[in-house]
Short mmCIF file of N, CA and C in Angstrom, two decimals:
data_model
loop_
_atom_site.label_atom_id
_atom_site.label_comp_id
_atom_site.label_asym_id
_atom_site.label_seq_id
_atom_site.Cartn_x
_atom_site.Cartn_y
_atom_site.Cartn_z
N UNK A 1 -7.80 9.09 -16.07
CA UNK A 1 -7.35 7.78 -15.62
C UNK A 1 -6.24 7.90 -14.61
N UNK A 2 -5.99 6.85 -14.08
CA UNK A 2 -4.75 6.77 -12.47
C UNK A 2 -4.38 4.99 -12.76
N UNK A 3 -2.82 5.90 -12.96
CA UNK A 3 -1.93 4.09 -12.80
C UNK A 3 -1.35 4.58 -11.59
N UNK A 4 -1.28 3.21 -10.84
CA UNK A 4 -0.48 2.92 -9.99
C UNK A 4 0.62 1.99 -10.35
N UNK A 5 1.62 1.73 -10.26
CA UNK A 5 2.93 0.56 -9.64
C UNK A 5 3.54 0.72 -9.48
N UNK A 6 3.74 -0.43 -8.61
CA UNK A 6 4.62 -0.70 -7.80
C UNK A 6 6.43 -1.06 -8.05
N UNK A 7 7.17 -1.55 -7.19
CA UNK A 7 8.32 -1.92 -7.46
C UNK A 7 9.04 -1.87 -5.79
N UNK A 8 9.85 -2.63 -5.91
CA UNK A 8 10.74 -3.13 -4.67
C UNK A 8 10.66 -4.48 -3.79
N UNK A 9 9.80 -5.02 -4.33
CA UNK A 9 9.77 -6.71 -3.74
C UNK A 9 10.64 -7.26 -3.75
N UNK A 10 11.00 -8.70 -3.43
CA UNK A 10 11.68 -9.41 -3.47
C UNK A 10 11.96 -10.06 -2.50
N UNK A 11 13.17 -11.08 -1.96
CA UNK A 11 13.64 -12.00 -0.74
C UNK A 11 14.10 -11.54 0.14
N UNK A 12 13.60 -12.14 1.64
CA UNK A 12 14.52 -11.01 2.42
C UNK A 12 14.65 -12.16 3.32
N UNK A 13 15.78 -12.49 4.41
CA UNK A 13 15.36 -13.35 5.82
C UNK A 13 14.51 -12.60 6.36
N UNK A 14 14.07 -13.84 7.52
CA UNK A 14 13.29 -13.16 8.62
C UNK A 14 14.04 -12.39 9.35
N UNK A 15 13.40 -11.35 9.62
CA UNK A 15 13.87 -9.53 10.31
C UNK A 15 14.52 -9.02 10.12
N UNK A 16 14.57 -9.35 8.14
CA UNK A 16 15.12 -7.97 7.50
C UNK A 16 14.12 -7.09 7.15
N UNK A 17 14.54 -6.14 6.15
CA UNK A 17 13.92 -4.82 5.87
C UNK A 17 13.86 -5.37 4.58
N UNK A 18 12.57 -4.33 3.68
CA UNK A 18 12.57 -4.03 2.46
C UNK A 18 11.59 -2.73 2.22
N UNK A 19 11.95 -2.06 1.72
CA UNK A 19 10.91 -0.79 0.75
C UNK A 19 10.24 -1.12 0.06
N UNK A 20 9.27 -0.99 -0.25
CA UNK A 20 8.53 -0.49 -1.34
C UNK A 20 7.57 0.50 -1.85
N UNK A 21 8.00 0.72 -3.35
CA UNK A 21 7.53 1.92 -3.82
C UNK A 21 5.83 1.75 -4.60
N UNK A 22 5.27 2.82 -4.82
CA UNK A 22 3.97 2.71 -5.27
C UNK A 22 3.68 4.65 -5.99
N UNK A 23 4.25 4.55 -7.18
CA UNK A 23 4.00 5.44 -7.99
C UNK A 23 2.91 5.46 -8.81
N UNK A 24 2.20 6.89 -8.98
CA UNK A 24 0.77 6.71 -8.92
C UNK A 24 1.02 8.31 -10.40
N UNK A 25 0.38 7.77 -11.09
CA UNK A 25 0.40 9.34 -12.20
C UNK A 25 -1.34 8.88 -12.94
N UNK A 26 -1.32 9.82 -14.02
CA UNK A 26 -2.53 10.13 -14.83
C UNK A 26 -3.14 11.35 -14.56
N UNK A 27 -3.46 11.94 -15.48
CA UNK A 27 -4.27 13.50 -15.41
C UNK A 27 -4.92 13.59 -14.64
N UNK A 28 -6.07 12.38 -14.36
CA UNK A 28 -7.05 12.58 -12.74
C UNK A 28 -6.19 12.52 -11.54
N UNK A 29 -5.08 11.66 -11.82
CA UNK A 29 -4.82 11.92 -10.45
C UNK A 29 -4.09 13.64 -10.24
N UNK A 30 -3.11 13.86 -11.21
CA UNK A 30 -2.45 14.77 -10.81
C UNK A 30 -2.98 16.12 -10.48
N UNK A 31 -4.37 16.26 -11.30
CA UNK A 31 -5.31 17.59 -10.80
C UNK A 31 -5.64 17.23 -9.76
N UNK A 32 -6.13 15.95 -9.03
CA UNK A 32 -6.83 16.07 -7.79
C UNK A 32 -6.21 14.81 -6.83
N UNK A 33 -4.91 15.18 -6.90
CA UNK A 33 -3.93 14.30 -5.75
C UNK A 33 -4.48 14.33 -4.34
N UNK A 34 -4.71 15.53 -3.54
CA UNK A 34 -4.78 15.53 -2.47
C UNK A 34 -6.64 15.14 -1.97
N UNK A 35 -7.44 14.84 -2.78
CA UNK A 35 -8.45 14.28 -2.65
C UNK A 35 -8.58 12.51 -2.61
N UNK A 36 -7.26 11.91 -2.68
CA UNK A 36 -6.45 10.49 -2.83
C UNK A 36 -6.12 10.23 -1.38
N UNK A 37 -6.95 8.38 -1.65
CA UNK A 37 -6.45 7.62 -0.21
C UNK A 37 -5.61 6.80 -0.65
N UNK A 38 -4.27 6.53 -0.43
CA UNK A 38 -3.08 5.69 -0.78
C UNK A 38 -3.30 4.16 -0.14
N UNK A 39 -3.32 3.09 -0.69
CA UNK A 39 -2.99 1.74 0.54
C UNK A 39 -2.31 0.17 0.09
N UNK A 40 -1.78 -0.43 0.85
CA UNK A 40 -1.01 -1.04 0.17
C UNK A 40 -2.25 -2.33 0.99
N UNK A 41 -2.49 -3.26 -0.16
CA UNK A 41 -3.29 -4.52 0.18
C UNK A 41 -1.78 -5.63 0.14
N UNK A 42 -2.40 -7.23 0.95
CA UNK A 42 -1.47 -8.02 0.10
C UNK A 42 -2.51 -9.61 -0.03
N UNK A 43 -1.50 -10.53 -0.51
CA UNK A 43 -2.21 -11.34 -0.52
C UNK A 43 -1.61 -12.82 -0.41
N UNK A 44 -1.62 -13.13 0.27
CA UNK A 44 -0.90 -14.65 0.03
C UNK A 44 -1.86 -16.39 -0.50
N UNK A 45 -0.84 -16.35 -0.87
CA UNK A 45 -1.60 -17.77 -1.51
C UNK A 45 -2.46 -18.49 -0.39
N UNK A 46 -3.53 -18.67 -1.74
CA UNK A 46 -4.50 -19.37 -0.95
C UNK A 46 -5.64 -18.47 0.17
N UNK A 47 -4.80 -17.66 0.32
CA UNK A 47 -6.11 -16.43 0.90
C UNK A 47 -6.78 -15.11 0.22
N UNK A 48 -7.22 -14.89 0.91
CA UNK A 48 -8.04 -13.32 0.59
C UNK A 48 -6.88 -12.39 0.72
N UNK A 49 -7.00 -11.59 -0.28
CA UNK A 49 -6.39 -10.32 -0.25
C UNK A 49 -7.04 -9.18 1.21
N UNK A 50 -5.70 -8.98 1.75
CA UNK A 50 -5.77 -8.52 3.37
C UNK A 50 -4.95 -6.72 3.16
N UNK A 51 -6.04 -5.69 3.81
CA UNK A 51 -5.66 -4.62 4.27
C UNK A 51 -4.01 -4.49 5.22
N UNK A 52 -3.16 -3.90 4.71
CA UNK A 52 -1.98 -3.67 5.22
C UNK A 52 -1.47 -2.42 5.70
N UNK A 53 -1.87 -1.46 5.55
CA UNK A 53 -2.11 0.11 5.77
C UNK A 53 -2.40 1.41 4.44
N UNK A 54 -3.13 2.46 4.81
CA UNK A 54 -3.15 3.23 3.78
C UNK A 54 -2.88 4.85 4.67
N UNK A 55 -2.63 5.73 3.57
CA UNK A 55 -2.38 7.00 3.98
C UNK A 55 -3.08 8.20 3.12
N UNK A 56 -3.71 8.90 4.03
CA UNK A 56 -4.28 10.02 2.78
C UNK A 56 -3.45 11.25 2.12
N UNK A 57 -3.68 10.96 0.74
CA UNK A 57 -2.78 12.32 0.95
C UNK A 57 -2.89 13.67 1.23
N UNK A 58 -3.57 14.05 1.72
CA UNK A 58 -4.08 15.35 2.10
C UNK A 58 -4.18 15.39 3.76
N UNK A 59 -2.91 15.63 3.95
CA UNK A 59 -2.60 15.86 5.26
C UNK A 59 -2.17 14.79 6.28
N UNK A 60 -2.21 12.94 5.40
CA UNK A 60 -1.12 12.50 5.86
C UNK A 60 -1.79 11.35 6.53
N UNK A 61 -2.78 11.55 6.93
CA UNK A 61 -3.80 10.36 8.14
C UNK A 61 -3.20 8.83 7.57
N UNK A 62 -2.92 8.29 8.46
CA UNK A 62 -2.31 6.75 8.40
C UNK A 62 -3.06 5.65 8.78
N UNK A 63 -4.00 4.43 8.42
CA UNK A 63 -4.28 3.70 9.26
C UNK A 63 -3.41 2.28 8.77
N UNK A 64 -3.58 1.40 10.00
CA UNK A 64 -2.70 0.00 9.68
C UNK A 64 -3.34 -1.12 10.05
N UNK A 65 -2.85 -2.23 9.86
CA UNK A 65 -3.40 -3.67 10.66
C UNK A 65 -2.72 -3.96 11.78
N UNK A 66 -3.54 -4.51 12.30
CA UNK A 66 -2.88 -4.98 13.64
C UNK A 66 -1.27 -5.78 13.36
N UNK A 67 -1.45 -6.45 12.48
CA UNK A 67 -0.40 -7.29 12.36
C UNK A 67 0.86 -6.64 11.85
N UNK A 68 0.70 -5.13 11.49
CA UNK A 68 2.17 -4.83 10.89
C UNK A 68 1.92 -3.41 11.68
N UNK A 69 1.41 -2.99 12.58
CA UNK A 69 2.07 -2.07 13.29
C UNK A 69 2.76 -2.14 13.87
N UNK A 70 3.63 -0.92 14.50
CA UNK A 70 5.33 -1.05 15.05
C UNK A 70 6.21 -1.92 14.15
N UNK A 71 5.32 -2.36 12.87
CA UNK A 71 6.66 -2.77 11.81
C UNK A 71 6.66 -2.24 10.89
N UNK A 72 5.88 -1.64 10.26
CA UNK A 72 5.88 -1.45 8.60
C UNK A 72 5.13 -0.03 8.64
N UNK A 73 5.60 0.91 8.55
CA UNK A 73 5.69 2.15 7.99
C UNK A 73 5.38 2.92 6.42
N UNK A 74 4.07 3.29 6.70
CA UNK A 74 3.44 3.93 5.18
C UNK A 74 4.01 5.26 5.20
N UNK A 75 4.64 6.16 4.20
CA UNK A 75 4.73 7.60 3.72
C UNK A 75 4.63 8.15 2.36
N UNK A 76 4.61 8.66 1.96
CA UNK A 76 4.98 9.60 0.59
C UNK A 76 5.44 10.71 0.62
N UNK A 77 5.53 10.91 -1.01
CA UNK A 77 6.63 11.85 -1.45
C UNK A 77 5.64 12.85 -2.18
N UNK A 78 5.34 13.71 -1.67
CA UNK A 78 4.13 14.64 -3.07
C UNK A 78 4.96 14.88 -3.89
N UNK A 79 5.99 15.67 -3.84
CA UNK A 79 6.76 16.04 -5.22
C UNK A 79 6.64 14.68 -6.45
N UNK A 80 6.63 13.58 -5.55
CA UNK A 80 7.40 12.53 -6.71
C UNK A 80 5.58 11.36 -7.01
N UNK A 81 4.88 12.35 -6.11
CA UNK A 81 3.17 11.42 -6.23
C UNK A 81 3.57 10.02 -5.85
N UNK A 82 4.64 9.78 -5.06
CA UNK A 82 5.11 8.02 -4.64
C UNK A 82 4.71 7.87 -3.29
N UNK A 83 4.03 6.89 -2.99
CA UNK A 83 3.75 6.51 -1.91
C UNK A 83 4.66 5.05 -1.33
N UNK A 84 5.03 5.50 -0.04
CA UNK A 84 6.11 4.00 0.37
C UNK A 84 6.01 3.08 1.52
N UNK A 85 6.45 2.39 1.37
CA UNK A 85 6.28 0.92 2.53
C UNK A 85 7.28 0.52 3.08
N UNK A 86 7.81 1.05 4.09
CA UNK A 86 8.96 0.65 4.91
C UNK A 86 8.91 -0.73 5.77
N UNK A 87 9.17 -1.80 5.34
CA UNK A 87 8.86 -2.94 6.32
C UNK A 87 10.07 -3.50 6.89
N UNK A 88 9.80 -3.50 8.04
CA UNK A 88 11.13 -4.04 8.98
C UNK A 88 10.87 -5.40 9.87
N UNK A 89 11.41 -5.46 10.56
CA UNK A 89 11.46 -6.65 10.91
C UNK A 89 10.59 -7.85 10.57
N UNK A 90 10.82 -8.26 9.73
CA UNK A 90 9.73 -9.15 8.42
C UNK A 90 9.63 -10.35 8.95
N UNK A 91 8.25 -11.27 9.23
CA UNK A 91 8.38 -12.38 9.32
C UNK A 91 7.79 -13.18 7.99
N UNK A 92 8.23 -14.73 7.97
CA UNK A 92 7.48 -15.56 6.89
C UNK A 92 6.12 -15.19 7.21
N UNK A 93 5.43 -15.18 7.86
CA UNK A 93 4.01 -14.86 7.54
C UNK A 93 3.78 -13.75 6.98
N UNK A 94 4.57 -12.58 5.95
CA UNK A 94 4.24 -11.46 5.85
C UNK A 94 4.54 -11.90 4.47
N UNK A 95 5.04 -13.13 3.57
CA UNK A 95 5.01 -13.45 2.36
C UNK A 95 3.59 -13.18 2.07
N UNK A 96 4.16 -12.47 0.61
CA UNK A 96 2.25 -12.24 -0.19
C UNK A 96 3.11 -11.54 -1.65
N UNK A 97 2.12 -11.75 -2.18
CA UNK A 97 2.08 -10.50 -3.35
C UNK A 97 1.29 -9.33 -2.52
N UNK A 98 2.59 -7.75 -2.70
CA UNK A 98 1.54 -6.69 -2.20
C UNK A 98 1.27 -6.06 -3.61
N UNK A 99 0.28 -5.35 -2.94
CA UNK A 99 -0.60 -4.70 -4.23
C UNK A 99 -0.95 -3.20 -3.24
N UNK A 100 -0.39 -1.93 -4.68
CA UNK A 100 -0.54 -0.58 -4.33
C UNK A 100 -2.31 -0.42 -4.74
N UNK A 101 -3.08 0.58 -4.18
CA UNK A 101 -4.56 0.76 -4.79
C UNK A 101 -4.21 2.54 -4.24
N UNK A 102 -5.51 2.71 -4.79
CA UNK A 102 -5.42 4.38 -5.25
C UNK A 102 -7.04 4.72 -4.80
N UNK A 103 -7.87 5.56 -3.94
CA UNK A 103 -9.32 5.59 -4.20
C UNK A 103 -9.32 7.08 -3.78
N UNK A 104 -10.60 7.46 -4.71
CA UNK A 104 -10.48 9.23 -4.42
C UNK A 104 -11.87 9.76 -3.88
N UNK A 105 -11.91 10.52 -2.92
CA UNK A 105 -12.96 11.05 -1.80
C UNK A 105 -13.27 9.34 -0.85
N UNK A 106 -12.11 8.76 -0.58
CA UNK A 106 -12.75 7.76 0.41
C UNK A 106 -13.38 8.10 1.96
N UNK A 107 -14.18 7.54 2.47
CA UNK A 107 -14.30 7.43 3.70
C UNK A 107 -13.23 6.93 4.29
N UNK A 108 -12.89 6.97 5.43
CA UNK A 108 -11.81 6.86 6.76
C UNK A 108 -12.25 5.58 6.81
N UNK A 109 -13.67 5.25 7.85
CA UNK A 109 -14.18 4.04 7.76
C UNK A 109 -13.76 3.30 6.75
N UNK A 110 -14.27 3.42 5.50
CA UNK A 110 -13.85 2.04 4.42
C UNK A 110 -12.53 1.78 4.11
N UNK A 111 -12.06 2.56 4.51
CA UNK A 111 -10.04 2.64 3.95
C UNK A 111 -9.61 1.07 4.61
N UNK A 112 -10.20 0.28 4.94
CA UNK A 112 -9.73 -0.84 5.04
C UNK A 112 -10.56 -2.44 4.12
N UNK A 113 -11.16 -1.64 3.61
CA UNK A 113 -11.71 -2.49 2.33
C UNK A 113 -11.48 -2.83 1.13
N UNK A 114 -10.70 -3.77 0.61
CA UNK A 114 -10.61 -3.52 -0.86
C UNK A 114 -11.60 -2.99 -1.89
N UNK A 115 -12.48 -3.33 -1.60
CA UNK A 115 -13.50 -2.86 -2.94
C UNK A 115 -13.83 -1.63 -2.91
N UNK A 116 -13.43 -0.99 -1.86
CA UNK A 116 -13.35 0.76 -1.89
C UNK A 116 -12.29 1.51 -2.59
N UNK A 117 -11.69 0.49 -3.52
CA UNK A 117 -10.56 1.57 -4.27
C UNK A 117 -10.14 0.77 -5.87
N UNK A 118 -10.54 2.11 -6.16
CA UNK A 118 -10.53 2.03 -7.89
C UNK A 118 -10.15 1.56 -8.72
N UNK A 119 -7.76 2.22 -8.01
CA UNK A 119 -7.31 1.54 -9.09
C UNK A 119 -6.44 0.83 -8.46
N UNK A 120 -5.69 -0.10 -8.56
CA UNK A 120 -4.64 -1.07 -8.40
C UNK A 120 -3.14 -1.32 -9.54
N UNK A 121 -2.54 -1.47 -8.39
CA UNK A 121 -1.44 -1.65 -9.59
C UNK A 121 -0.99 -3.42 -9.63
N UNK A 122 -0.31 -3.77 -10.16
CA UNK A 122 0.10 -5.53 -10.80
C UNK A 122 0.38 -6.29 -9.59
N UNK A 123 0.99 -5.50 -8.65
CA UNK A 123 1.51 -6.40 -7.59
C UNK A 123 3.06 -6.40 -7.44
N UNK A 124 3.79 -6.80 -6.36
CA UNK A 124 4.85 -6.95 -6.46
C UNK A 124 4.94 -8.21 -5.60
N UNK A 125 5.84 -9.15 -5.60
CA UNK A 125 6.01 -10.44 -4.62
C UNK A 125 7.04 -9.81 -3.58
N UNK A 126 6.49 -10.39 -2.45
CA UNK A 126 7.59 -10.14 -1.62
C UNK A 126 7.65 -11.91 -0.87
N UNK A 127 8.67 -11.64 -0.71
CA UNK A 127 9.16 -13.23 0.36
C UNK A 127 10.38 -13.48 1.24
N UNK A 128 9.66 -13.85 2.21
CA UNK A 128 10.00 -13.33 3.52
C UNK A 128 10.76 -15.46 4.32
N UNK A 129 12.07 -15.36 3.92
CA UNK A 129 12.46 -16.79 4.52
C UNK A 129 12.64 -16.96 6.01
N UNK A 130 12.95 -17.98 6.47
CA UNK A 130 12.71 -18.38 7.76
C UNK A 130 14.50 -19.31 8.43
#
């Protein structure tokens, strides 16, 4: 089995910063970490849960959305199996619950699909004032 969650949400003005973390453990994952696509979904009320970027861990490959590149920054930590979300200059439209997911031997192609990944963690709120 593979848990993911999250932690670091919360209020920020518009074009502040916030982190967030996405710690990922369980025996499957930890034998076969580097066969793991990392990605952070989000979702705001009233819509569909939307691709926000993911990273593989096995050597690092990054993809993003249009809407948060040159802002929001995916990395991890192998020692610590944490994967992170650097978001900067934040606007109200970037309010959502994000949500960490976990999928193992993904395609490149699908890494922007939700239903291509396994596990998910609870969510964290983030909110972004104006």
């Amino acid at each position: 089995q593979v848990q993911v969650a999250e932690s670091g949400g919360g209020l920020v003005q518009a074009g502040g910063s916030l982190r967030l973390s996405c710690a990922a453990s369980g025996r499957t994952f930890s034998s076969n970490v580097m066969g793991y696509v990392m990605a952070w979904f989000r979702q705001a009320p009233g819509k569909e849960r939307e691709f926000v970027t993911a990273i593989g861990w096995s050597g690092g490959s990054t993809r993003y959305a249009d809407s948060v590149k040159g802002r929001f920054t995916i990395s991890k930590d192998n020692a610590k199996n944490t994967v992170y979300l650097e978001m900067n200059s934040l606007k109200p439209e970037d309010t959502a619950v994000y949500y960490c997911a976990a999928a193992r031997g993904l395609v490149w192609s699908r890494a922007r699909t939700s239903s291509s990944y396994e596990y998910w963690g609870q969510g964290t709120q983030v909110t972004v004032s104006s």
